[in-house]
PDB file of C-alpha atoms in Angstrom:
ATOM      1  CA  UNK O   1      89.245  33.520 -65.415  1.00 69.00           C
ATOM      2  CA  UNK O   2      91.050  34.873 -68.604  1.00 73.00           C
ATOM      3  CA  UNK O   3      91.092  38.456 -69.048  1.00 93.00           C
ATOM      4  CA  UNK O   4      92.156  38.329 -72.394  1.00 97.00           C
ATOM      5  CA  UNK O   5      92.167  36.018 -74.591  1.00 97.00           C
ATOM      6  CA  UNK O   6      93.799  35.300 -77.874  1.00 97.00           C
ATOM      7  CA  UNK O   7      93.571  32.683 -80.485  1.00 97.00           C
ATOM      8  CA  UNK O   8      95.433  30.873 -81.915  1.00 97.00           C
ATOM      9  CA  UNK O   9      98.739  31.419 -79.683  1.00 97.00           C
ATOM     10  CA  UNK O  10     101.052  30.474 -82.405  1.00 98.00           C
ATOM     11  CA  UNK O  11     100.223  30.288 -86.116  1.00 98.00           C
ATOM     12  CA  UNK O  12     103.125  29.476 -89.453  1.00 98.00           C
ATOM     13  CA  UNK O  13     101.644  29.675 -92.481  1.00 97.00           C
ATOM     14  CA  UNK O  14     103.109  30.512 -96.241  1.00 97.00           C
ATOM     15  CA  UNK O  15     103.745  33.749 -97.836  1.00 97.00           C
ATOM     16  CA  UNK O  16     100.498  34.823 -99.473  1.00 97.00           C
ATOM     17  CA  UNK O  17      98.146  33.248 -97.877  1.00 97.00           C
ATOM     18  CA  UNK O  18      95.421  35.060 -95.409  1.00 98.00           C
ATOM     19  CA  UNK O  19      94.842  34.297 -91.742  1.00 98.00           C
ATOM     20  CA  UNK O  20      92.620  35.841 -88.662  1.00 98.00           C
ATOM     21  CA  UNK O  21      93.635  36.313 -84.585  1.00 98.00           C
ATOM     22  CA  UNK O  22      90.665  36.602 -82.468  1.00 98.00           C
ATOM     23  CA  UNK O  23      90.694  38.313 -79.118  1.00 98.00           C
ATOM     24  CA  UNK O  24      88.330  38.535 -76.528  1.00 97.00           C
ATOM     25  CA  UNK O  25      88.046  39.967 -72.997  1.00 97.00           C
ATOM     26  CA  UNK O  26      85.764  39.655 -70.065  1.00 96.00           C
ATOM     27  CA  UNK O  27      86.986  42.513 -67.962  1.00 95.00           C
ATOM     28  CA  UNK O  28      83.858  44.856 -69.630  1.00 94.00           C
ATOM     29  CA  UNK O  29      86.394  47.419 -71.190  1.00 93.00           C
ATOM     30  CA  UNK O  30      85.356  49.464 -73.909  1.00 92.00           C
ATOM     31  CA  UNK O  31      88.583  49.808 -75.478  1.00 93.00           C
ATOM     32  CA  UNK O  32      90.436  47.112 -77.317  1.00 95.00           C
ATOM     33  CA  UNK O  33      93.939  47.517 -79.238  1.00 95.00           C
ATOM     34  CA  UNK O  34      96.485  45.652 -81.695  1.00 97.00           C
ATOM     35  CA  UNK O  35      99.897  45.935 -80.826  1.00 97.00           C
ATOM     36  CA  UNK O  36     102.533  44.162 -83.175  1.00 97.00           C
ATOM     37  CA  UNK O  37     106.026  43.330 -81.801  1.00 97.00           C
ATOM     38  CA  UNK O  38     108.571  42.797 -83.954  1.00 95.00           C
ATOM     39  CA  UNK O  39     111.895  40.448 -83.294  1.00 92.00           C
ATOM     40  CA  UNK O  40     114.012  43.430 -81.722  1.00 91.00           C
ATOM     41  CA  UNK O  41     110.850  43.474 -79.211  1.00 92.00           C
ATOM     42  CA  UNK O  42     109.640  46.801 -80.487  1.00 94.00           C
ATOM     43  CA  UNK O  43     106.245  47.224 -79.531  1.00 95.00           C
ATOM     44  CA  UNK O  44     104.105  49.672 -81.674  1.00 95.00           C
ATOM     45  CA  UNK O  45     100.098  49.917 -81.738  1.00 95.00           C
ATOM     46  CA  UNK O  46      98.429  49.311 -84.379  1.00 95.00           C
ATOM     47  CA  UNK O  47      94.583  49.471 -84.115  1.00 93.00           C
ATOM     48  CA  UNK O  48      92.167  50.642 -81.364  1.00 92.00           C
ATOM     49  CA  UNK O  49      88.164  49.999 -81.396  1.00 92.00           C
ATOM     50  CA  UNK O  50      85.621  51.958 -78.528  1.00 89.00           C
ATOM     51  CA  UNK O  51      82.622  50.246 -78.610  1.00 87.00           C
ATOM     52  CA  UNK O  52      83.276  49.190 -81.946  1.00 85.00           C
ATOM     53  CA  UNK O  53      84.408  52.174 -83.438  1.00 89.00           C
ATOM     54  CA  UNK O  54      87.693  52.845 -84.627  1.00 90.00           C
ATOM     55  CA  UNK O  55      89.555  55.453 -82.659  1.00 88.00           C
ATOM     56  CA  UNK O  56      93.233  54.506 -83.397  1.00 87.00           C
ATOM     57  CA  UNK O  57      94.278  53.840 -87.293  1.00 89.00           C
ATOM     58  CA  UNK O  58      97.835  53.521 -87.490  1.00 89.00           C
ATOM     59  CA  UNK O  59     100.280  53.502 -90.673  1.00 84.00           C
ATOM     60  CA  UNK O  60      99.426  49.906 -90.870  1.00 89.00           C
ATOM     61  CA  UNK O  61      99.415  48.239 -94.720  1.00 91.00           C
ATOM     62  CA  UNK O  62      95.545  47.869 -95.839  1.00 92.00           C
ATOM     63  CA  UNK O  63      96.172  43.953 -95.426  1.00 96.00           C
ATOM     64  CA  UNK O  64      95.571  44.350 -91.783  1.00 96.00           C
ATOM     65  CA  UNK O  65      92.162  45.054 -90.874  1.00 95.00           C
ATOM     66  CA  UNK O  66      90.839  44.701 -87.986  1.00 95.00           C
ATOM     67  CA  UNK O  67      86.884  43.983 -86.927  1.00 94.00           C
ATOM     68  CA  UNK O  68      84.911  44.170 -83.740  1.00 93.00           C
ATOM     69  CA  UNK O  69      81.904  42.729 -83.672  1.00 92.00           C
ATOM     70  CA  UNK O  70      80.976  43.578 -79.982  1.00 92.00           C
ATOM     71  CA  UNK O  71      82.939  45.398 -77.244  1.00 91.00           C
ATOM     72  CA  UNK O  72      84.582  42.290 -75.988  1.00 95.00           C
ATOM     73  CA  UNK O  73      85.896  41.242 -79.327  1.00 96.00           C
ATOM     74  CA  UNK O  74      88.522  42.501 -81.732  1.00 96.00           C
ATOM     75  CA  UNK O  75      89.825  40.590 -84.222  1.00 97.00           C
ATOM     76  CA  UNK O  76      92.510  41.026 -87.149  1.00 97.00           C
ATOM     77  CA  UNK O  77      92.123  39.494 -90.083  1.00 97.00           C
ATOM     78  CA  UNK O  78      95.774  39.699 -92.565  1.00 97.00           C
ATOM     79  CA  UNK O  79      96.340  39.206 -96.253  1.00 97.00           C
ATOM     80  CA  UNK O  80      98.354  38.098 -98.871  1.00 97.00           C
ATOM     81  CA  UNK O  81     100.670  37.798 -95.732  1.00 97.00           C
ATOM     82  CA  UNK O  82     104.967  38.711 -96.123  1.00 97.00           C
ATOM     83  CA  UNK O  83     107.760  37.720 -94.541  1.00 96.00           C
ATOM     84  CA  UNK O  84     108.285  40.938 -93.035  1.00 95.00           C
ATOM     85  CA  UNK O  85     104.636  40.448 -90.745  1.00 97.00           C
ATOM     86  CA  UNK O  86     105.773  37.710 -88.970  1.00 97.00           C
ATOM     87  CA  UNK O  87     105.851  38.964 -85.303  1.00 97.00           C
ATOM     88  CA  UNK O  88     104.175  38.104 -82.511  1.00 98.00           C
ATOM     89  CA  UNK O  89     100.901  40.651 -82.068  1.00 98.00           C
ATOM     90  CA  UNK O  90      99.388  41.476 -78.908  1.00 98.00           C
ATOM     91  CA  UNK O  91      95.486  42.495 -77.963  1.00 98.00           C
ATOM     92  CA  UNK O  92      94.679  44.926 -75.519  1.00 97.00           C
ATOM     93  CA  UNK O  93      91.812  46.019 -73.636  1.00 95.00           C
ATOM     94  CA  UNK O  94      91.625  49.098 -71.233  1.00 93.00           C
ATOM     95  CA  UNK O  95      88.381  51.395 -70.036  1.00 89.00           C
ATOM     96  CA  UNK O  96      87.709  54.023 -72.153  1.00 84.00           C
ATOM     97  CA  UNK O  97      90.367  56.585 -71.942  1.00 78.00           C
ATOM     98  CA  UNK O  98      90.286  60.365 -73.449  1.00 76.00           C
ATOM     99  CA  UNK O  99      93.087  62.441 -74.402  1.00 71.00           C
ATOM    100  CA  UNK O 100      93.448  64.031 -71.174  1.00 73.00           C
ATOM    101  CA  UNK O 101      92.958  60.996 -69.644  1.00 75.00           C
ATOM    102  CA  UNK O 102      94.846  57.336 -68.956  1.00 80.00           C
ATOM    103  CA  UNK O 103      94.197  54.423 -67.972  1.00 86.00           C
ATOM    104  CA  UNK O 104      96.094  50.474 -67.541  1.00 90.00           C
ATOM    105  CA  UNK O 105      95.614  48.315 -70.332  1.00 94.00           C
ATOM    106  CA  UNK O 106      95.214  44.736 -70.218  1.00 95.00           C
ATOM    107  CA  UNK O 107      97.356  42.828 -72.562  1.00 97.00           C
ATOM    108  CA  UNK O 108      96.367  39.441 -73.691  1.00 97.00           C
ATOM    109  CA  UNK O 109      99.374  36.375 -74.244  1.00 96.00           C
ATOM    110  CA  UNK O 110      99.913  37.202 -77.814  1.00 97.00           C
ATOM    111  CA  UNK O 111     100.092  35.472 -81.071  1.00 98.00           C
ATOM    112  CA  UNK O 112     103.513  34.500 -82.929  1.00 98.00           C
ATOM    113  CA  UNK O 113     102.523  34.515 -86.608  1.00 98.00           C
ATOM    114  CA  UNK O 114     105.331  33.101 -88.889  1.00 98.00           C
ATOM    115  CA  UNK O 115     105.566  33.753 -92.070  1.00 97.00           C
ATOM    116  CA  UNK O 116     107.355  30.835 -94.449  1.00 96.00           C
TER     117      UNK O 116
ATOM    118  CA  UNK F   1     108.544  60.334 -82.248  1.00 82.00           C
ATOM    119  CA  UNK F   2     109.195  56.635 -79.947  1.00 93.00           C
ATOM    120  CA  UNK F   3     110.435  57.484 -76.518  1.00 96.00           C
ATOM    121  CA  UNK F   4     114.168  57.051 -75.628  1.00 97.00           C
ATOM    122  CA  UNK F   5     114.824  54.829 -73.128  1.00 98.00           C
ATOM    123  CA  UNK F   6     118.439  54.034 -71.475  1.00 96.00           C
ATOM    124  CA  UNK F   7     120.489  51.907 -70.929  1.00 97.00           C
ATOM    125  CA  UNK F   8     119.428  49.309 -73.279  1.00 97.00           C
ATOM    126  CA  UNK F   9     120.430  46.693 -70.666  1.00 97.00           C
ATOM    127  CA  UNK F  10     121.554  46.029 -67.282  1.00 97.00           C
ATOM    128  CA  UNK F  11     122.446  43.288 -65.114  1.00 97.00           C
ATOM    129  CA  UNK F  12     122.410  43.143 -61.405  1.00 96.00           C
ATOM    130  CA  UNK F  13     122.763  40.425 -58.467  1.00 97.00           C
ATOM    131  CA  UNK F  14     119.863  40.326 -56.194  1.00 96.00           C
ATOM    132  CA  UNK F  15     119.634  43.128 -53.882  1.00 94.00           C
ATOM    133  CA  UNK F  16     121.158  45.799 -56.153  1.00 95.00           C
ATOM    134  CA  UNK F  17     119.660  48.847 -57.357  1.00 95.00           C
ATOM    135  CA  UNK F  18     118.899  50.099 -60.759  1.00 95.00           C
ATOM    136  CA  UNK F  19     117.292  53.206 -62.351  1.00 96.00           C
ATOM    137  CA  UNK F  20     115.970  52.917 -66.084  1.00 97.00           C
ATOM    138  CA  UNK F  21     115.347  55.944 -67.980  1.00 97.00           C
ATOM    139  CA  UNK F  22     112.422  57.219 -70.551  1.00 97.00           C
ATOM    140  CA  UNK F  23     113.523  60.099 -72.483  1.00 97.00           C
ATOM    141  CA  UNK F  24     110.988  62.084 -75.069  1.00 96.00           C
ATOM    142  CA  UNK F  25     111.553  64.962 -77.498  1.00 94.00           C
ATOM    143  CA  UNK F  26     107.305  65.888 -77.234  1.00 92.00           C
ATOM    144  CA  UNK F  27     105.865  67.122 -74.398  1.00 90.00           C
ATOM    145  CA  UNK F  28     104.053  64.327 -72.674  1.00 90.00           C
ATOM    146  CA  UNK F  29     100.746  64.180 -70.536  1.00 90.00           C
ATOM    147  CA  UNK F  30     101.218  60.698 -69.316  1.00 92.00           C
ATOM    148  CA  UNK F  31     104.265  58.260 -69.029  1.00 95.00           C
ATOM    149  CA  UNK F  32     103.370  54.371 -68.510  1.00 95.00           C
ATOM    150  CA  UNK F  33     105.621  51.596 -67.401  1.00 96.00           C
ATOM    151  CA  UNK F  34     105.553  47.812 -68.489  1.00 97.00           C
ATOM    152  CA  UNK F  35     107.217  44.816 -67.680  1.00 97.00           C
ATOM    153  CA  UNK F  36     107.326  41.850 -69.795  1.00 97.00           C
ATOM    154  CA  UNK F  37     109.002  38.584 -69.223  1.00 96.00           C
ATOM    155  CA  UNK F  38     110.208  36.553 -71.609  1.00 93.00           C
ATOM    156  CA  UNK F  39     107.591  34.739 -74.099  1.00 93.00           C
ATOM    157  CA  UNK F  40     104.676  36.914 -71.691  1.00 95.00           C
ATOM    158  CA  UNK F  41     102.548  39.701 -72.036  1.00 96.00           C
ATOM    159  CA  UNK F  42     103.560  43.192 -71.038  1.00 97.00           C
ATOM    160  CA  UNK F  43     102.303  44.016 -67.438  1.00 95.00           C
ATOM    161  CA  UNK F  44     101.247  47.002 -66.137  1.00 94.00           C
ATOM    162  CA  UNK F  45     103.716  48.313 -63.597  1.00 94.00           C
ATOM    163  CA  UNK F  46     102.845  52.647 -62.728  1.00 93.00           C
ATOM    164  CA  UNK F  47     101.023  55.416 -64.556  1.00 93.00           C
ATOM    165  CA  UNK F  48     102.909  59.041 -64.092  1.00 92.00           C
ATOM    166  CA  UNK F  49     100.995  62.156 -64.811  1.00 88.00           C
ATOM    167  CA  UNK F  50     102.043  65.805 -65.801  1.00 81.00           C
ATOM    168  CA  UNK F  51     101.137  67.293 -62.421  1.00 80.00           C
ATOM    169  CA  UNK F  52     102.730  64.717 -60.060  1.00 79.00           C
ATOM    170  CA  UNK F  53     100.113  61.952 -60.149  1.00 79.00           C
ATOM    171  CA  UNK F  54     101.018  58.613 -60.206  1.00 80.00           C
ATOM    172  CA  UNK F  55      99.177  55.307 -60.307  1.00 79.00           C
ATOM    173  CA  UNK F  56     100.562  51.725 -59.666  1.00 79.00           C
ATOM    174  CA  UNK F  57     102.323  49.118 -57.897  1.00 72.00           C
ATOM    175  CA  UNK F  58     103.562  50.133 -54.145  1.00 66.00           C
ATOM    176  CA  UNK F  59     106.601  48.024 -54.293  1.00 73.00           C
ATOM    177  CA  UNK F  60     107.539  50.323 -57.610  1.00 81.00           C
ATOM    178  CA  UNK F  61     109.055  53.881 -57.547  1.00 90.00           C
ATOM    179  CA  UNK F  62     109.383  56.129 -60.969  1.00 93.00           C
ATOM    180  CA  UNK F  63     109.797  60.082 -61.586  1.00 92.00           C
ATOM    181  CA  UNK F  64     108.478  62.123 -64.082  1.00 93.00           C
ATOM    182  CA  UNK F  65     110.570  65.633 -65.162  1.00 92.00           C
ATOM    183  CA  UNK F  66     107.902  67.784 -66.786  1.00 90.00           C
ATOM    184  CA  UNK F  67     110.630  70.177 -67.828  1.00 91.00           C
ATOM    185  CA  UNK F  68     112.871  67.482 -69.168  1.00 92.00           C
ATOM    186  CA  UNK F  69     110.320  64.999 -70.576  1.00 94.00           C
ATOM    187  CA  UNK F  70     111.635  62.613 -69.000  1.00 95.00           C
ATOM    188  CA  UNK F  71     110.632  59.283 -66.288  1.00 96.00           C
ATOM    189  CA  UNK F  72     113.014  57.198 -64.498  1.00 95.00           C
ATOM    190  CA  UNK F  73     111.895  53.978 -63.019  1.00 95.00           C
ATOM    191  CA  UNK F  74     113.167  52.601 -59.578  1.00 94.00           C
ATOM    192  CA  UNK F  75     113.968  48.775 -58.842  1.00 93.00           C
ATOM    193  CA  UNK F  76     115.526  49.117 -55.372  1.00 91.00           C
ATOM    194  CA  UNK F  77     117.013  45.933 -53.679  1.00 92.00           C
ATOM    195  CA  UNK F  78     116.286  43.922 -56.844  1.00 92.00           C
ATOM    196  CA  UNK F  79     114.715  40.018 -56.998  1.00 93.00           C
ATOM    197  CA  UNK F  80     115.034  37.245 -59.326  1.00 95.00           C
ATOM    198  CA  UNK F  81     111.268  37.860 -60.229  1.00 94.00           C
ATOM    199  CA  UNK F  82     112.173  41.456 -61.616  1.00 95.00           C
ATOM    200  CA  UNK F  83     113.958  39.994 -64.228  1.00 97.00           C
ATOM    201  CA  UNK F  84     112.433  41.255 -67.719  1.00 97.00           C
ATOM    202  CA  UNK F  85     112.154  43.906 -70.469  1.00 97.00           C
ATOM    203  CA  UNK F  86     110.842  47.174 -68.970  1.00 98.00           C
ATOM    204  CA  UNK F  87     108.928  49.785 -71.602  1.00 98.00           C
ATOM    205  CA  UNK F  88     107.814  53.028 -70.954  1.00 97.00           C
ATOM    206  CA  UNK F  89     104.930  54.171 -72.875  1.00 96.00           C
ATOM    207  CA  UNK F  90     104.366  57.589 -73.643  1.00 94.00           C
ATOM    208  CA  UNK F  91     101.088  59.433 -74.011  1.00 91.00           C
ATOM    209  CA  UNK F  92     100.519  62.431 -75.784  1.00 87.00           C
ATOM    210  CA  UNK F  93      97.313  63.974 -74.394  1.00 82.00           C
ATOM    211  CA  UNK F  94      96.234  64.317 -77.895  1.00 80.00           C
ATOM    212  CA  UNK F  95      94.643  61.271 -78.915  1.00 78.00           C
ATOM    213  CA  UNK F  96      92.433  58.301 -76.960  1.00 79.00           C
ATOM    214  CA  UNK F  97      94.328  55.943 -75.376  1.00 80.00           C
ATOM    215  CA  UNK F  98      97.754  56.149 -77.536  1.00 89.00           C
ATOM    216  CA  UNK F  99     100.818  54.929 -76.291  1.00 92.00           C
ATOM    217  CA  UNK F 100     104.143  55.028 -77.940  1.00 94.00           C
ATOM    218  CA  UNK F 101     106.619  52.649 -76.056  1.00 96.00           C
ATOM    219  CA  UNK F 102     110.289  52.924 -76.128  1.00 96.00           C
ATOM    220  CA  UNK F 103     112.759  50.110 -77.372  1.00 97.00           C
ATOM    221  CA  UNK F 104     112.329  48.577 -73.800  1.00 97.00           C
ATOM    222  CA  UNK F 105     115.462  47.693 -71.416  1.00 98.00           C
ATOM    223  CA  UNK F 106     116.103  44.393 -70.410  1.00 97.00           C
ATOM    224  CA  UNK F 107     117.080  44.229 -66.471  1.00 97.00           C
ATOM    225  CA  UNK F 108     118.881  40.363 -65.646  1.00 97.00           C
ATOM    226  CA  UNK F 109     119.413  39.771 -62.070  1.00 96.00           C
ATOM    227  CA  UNK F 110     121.274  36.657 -61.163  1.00 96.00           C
ATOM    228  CA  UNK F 111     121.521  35.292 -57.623  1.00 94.00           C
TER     229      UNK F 111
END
């Protein structure tokens, strides 16, 4: 019954090393997002994919990048990971929304990466 | 430019009222509000349009001031369940599906 999913829910790992969060949803959205919250709880978007097409590129370090294989899956693959990217990072999913447009998005349980 | 929102906290007892505030220097098309308890996901709460639509819960009231770019959310006769970190999200018009959220405001209410 999971709209969206995300995997794993918690991850540590050491500096330098590279690690993936899948997401997936089963609500038939088009659009799927990366959020990344930080410890003071900002929340700031990242990535978004329609149909599997980047629409949303943020000021992100090219360590992130994200892939979508289908609609119902985005996930983001991070190297040589810092201290400063542990956070806990949120998928998204909404219907397709234009600019003059909106819509709710879905957000999935998150992930809290730590960085040793 | 991240959306203002005020005050940065509140606490109430149950029952009481409180307003939170979204305040934004661009001129906005949308205005979305999320709640998020602690260790959750954000959720969903109302959509406010330029115009006067709005979209969401019917237990949840919010504003939006076109002139003033600015949204204030409602929580009348509060309950323990509304406890949480509130974010507005603002949306541009200009781009799909992009919303910048505030610093969020986190509402306690104790019995």
């Amino acid at each position: 019954d999971t709209a969206v999913s995300q995997t794993p829910k918690y991850l540590v790992t050491q500096m330098g090393n590279d690690k993936s969060i899948k997401c997936e949803q089963n609500l038939g959205h088009d659009t799927m997002y990366w959020y990344k919250q930080d410890s003071k709880k900002f929340l700031k978007i990242m990535f978004s994919y329609n149909n599997k097409e980047l629409i949303i590129n943020e000021t992100v370090p090219n360590r992130f990048s994200p892939k979508s294989p289908d609609k119902a899956h985005l996930n983001l693959h991070i190297n040589s990971l810092e201290l400063g990217d542990s956070a806990v990072y949120f998928c998204a999913s909404s219907p397709f929304w234009g600019t003059q447009d909106y819509n709710e998005q879905f957000f999935g349980p998150g992930t809290r990466l730590t960085v040793l | 430019q991240q959306p203002v929102q005020s005050p940065q906290a509140v606490i109430l007892r149950e029952g009481e009222d409180a307003v939170i505030n979204c305040s934004s220097s661009k001129a906005l098309y949308s205005v979305h509000w999320y709640r998020q308890k602690h260790g959750e996901a954000p959720v969903f709460l109302m959509i406010l349009l330029k115009g006067g639509e709005q979209k969401g819960h019917e237990k949840i009231s919010a504003s939006f001031n076109e002139k003033k770019q600015q949204s204030s959310l409602y929580l009348t006769a509060s309950q323990l369940s509304y406890s949480g970190t509130y974010f507005c999200g603002t949306h541009l018009g200009t781009s799909y599906g992009k919303l910048t959220f505030g610093q969020g405001t986190i509402l306690t209410v104790h019995p």
